[in-house]
PDB file of C-alpha atoms in Angstrom:
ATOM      1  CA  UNK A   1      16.852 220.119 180.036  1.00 71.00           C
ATOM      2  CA  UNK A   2      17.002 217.603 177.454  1.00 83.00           C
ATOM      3  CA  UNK A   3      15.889 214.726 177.745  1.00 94.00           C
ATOM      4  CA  UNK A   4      16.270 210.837 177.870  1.00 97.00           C
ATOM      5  CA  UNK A   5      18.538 209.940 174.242  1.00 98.00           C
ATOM      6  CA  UNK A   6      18.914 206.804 173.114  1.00 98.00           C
ATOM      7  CA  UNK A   7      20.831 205.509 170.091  1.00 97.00           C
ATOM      8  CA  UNK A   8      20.193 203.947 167.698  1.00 97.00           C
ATOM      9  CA  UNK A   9      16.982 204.984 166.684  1.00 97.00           C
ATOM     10  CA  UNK A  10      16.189 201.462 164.459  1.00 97.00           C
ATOM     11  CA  UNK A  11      18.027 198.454 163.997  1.00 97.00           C
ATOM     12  CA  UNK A  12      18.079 195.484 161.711  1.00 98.00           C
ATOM     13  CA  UNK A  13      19.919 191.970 162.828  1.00 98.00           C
ATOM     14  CA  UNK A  14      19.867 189.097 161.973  1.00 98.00           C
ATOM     15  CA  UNK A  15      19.120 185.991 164.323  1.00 98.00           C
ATOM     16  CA  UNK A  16      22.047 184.503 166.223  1.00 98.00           C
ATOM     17  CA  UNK A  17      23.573 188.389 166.757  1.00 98.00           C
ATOM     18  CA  UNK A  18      23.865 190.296 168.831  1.00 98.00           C
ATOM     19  CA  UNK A  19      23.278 193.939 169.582  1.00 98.00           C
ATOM     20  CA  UNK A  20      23.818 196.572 172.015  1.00 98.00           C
ATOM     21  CA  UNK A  21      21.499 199.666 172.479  1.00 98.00           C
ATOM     22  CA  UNK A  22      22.529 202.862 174.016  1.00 98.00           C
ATOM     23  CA  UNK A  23      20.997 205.470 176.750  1.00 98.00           C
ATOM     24  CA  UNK A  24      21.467 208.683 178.179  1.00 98.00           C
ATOM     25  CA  UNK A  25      19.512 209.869 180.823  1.00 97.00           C
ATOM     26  CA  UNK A  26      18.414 213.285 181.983  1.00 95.00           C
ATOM     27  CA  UNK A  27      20.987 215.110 183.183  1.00 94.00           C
ATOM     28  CA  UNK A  28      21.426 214.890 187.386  1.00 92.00           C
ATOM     29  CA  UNK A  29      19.430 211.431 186.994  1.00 92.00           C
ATOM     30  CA  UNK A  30      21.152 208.652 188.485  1.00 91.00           C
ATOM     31  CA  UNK A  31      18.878 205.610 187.963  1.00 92.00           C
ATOM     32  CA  UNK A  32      17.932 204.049 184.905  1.00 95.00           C
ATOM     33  CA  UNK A  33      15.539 201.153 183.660  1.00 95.00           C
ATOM     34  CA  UNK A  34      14.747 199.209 180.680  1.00 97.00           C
ATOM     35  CA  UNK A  35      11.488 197.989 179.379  1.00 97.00           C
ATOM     36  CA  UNK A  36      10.606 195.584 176.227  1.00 97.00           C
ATOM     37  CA  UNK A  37       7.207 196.634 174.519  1.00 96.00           C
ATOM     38  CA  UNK A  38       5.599 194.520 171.967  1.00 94.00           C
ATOM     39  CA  UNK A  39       2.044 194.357 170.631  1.00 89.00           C
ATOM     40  CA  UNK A  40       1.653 190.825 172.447  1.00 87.00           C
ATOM     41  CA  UNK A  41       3.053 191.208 175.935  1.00 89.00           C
ATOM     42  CA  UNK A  42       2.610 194.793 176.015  1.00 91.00           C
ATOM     43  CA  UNK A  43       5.918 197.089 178.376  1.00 94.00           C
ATOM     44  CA  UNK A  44       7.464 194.614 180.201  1.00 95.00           C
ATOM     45  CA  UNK A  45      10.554 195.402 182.934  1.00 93.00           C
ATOM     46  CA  UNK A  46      14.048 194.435 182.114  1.00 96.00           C
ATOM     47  CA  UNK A  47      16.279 195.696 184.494  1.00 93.00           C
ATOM     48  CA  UNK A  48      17.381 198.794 186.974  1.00 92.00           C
ATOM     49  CA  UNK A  49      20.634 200.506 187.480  1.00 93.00           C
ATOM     50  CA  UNK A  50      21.797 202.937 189.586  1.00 91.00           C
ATOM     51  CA  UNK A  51      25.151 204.249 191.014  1.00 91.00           C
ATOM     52  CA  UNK A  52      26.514 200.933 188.283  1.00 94.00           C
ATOM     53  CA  UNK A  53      24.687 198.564 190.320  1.00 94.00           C
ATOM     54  CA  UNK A  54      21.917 196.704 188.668  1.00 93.00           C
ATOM     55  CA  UNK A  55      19.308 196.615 191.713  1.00 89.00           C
ATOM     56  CA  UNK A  56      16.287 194.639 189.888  1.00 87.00           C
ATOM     57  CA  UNK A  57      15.830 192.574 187.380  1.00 91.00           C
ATOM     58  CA  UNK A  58      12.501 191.104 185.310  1.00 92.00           C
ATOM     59  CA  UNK A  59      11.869 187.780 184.032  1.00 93.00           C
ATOM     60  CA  UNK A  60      14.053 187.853 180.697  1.00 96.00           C
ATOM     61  CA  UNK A  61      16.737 185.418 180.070  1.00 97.00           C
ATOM     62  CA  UNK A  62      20.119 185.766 180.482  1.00 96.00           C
ATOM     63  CA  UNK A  63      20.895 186.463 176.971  1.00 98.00           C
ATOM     64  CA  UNK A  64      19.422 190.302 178.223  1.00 98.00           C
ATOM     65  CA  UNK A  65      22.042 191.826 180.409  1.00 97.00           C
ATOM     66  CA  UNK A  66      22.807 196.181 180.931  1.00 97.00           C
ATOM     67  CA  UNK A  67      25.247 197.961 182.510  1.00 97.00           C
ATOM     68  CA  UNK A  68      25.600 201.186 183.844  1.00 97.00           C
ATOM     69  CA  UNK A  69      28.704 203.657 183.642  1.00 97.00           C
ATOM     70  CA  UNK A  70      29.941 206.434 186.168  1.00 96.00           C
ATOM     71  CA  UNK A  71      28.247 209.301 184.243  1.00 95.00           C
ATOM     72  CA  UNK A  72      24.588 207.272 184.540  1.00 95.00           C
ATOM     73  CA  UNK A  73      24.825 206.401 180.683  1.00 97.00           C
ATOM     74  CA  UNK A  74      23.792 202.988 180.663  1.00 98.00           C
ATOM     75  CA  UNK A  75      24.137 200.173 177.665  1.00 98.00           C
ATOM     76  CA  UNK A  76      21.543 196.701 177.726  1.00 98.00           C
ATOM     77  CA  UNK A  77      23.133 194.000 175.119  1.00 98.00           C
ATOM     78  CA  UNK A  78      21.055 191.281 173.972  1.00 98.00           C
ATOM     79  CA  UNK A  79      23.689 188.219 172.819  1.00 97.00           C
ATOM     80  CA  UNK A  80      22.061 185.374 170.631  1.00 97.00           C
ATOM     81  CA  UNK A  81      19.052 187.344 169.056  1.00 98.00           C
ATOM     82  CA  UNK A  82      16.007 185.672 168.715  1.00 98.00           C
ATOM     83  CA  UNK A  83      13.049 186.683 166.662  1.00 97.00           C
ATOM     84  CA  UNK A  84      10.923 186.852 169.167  1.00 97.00           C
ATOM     85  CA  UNK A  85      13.600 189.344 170.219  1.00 98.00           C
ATOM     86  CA  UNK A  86      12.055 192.188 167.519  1.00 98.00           C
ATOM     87  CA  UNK A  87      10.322 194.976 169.839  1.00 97.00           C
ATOM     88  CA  UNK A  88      11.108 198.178 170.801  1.00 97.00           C
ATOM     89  CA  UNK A  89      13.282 199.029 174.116  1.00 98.00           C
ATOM     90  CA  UNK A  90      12.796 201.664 175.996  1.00 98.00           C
ATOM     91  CA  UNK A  91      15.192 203.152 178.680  1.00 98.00           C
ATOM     92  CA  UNK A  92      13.803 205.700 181.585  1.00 96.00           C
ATOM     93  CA  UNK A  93      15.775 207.180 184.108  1.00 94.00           C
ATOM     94  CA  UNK A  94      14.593 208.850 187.042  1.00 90.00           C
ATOM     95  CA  UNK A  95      16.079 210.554 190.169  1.00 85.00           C
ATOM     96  CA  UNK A  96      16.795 208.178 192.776  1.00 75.00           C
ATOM     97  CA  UNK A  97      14.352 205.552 191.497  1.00 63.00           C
ATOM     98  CA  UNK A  98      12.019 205.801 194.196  1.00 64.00           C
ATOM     99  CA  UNK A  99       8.515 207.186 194.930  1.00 62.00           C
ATOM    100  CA  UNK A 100       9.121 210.778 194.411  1.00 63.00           C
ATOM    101  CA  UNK A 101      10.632 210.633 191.467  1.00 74.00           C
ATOM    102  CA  UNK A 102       8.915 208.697 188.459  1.00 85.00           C
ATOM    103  CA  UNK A 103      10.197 207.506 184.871  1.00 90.00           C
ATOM    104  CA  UNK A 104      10.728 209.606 182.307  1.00 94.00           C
ATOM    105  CA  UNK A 105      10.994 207.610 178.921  1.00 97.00           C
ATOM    106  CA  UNK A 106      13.211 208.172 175.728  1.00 97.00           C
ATOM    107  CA  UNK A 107      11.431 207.284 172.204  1.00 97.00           C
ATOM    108  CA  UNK A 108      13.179 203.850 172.485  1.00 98.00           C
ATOM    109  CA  UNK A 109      15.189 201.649 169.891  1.00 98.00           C
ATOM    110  CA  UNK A 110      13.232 199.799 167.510  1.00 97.00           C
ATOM    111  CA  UNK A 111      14.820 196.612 166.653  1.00 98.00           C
ATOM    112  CA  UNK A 112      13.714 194.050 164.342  1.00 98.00           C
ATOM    113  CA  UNK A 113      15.250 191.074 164.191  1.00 98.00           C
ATOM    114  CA  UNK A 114      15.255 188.535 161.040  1.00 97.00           C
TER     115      UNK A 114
ATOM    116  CA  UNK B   1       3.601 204.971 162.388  1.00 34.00           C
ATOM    117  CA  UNK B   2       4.841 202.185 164.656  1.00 36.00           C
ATOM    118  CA  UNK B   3       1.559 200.336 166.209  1.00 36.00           C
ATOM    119  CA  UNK B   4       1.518 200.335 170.061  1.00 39.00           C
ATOM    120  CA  UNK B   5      -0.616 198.043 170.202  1.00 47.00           C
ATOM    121  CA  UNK B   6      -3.140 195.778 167.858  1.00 52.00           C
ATOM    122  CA  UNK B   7      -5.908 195.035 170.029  1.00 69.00           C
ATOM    123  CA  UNK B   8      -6.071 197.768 171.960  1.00 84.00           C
ATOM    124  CA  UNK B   9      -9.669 198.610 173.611  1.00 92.00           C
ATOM    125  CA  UNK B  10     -10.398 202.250 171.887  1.00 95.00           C
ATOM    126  CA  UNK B  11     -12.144 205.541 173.727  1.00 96.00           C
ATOM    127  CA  UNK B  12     -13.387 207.398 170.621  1.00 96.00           C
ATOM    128  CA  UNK B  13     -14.836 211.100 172.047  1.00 97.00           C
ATOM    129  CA  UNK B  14     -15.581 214.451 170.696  1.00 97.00           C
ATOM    130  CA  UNK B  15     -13.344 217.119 170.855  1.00 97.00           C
ATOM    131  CA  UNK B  16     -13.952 218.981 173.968  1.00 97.00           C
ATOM    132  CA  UNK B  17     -15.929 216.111 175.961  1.00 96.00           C
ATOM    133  CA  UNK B  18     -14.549 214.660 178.965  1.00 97.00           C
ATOM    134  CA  UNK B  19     -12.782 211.588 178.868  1.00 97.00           C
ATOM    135  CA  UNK B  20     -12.567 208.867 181.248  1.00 97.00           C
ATOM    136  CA  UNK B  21      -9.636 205.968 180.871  1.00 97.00           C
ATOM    137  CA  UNK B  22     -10.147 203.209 183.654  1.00 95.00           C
ATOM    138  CA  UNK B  23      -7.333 200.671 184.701  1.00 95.00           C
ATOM    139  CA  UNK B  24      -7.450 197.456 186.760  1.00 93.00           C
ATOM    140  CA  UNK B  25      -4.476 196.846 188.866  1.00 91.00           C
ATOM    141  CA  UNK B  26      -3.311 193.733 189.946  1.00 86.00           C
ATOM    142  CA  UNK B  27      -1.232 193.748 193.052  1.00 88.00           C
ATOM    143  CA  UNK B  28      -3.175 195.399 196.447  1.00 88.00           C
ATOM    144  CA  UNK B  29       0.652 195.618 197.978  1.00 86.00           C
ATOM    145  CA  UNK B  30       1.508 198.662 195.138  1.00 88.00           C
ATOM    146  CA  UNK B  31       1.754 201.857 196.289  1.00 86.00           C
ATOM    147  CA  UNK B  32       2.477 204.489 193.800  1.00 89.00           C
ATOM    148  CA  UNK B  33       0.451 204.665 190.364  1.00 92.00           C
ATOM    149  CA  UNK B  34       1.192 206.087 187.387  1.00 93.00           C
ATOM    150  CA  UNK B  35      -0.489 207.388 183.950  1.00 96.00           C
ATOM    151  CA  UNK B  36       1.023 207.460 181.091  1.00 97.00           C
ATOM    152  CA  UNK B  37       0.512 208.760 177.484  1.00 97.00           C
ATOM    153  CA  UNK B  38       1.815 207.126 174.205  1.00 97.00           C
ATOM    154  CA  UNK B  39       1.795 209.190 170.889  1.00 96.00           C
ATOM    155  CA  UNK B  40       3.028 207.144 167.741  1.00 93.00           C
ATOM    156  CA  UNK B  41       6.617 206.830 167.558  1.00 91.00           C
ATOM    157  CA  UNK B  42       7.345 207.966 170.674  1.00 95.00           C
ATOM    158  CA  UNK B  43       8.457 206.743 174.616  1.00 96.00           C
ATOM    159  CA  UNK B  44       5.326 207.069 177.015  1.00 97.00           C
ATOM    160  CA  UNK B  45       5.000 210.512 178.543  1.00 96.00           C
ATOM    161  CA  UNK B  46       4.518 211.333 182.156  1.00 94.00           C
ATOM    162  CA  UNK B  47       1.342 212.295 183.191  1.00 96.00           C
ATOM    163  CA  UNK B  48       0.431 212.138 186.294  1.00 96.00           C
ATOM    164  CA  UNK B  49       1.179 210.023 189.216  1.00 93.00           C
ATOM    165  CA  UNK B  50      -0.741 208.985 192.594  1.00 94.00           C
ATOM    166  CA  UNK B  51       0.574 207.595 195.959  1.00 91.00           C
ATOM    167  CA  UNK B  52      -1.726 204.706 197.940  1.00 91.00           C
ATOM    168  CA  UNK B  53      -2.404 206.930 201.006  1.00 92.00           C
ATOM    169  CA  UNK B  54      -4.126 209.142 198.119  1.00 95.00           C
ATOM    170  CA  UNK B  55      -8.055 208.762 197.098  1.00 97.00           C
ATOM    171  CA  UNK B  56      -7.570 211.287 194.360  1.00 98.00           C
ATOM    172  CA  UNK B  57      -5.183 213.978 192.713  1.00 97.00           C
ATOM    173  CA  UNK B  58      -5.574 216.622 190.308  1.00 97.00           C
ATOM    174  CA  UNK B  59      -2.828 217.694 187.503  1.00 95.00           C
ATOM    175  CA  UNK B  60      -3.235 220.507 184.726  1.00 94.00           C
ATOM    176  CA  UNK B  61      -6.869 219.007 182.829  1.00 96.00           C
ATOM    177  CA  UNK B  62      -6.344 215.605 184.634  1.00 98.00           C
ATOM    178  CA  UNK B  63      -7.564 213.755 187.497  1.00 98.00           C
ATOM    179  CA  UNK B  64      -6.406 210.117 188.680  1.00 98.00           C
ATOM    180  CA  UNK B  65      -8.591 208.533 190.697  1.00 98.00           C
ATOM    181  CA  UNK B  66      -8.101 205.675 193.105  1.00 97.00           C
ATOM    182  CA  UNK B  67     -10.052 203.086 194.628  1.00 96.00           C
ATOM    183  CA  UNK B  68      -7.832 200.650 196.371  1.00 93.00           C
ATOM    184  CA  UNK B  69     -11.098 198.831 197.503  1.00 94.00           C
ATOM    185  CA  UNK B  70     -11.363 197.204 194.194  1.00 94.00           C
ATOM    186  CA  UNK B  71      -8.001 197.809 192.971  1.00 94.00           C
ATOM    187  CA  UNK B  72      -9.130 200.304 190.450  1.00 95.00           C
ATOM    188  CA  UNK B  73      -7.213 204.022 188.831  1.00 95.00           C
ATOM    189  CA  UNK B  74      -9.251 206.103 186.587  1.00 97.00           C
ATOM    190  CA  UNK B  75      -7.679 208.789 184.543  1.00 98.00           C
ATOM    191  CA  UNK B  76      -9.988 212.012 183.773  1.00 98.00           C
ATOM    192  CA  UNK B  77      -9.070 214.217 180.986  1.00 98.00           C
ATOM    193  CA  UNK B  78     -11.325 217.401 180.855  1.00 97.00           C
ATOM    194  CA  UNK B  79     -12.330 219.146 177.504  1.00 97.00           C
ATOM    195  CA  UNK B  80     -10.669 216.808 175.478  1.00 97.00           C
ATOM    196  CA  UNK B  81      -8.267 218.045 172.289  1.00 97.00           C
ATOM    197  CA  UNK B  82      -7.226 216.325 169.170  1.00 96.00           C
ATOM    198  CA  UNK B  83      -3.669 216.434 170.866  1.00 96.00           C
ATOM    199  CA  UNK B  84      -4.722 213.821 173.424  1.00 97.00           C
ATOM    200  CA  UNK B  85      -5.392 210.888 170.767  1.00 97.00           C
ATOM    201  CA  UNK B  86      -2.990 208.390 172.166  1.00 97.00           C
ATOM    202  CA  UNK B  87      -2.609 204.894 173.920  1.00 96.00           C
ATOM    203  CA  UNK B  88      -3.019 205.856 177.582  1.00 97.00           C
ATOM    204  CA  UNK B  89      -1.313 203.135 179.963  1.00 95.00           C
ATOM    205  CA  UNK B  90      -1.776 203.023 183.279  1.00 95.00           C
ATOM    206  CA  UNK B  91       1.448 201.170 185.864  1.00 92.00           C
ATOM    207  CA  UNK B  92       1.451 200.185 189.015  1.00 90.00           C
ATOM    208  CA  UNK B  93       5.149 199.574 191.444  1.00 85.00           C
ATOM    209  CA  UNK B  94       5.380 196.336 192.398  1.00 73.00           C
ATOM    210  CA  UNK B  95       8.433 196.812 194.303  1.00 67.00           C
ATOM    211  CA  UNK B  96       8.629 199.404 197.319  1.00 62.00           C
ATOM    212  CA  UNK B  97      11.603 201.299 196.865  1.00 61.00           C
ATOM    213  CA  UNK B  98      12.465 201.015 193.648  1.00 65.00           C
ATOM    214  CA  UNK B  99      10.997 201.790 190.205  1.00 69.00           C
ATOM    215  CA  UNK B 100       9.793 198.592 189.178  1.00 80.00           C
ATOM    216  CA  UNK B 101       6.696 199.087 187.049  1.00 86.00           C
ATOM    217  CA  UNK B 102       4.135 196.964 185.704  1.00 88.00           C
ATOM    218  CA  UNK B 103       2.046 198.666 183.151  1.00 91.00           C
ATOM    219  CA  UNK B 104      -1.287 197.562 182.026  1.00 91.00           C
ATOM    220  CA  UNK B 105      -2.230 197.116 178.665  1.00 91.00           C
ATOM    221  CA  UNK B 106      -3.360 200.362 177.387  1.00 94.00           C
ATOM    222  CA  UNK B 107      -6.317 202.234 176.026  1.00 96.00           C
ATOM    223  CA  UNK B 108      -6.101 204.012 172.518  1.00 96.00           C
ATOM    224  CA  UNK B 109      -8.018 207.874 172.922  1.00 97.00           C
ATOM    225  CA  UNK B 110      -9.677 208.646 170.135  1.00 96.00           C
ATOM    226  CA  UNK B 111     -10.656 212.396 169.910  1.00 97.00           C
ATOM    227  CA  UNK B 112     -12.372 213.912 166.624  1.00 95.00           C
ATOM    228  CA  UNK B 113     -12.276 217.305 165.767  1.00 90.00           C
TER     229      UNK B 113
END
């Protein structure tokens, strides 16, 4: 089974764009997060989706916002990029979401903003 | 590679030692724990995961370990390998329900040959 892809691998923008980074989870998983990890604040939660519905959300401004399409592929867009936007993002999907089924992580997006 | 992280504290060990990685949580109210292991350049990998009403579990060369008395996990890795150098993060789920994770802040494995 493969496993979770997401697109692109890097990315270079400049401040005051904005960017959209791509996921696909394992197949048959229907619920998919997003995580921010930097050297300084370490993996930090961005959002959940499942079934299209985002069902939890971190502390991240608006400027962060996902979706999630019919197939499970989901899409987070970052509008007005900061530096302090430059990190990698990570999406993980899971089964349901819940206790039995944890995260399994793609390789992430690294973007780097200037 | 791409650094994890800069300031990371470091476990260096011999190949074929044991290894012990020890996490604080934060939150008494979590209920489901998770390892997970970080090679450079790549997502963290799955290791092994452990429920509250659990004291202990066992996985293929790993053991988590927890102590909800002092809101403490402990990851044991048994006859360490080169293979198992990585940043080692344990997470705890904040939110019942849903998969809402907050991970600590890692600990790089050193193993020498």
């Amino acid at each position: 089974k493969a496993g979770v892809t997401q697109t692109p691998r890097y990315l270079i923008k400049t401040r005051g764009q904005q960017v959209t980074l791509s996921c696909s989870p394992i197949s048959g998983h229907r619920s998919v997060s997003w995580y921010q990890q930097t050297p300084g604040q370490g993996l930090q939660f961005l959002f959940e989706y499942f079934s299209e519905t985002q069902r939890n959300k971190g502390n991240f401004p608006g400027r962060f916002s996902g979706r999630q399409f019919s197939n499970s592929r989901s899409e987070m867009n970052v509008s007005t990029l900061e530096l302090g936007d430059s990190a990698l993002y990570l999406c993980a999907s899971s089964v349901e979401g819940g206790f039995n089924s944890p995260l399994h992580f793609g390789n992430g997006t690294r973007l780097t903003v200037t | 590679g791409e650094s994890v992280g800069l300031h990371l504290p470091t476990l260096s060990v011999q190949e074929g030692d044991n290894s012990i990685i020890n996490c604080a949580y934060s939150n008494s109210a979590s209920d489901y724990f998770i390892w997970y292991k970080q090679e450079s350049g790549k997502g963290p990998q799955f290791i092994i995961d452990i429920r509250s009403n659990m004291d202990k579990r066992q996985g293929q060369r790993v053991t988590v370990l927890l102590n909800k008395t002092v809101k403490h996990l402990s990851l044991q890795i048994a006859a360490t390998q080169p293979g198992d150098s990585a940043v080692y993060f344990c997470a705890e789920n904040w939110d019942t329900g849903f998969q809402k994770l907050v991970f600590g802040t890692g600990t790089r494995l050193l193993v020498s040959p």
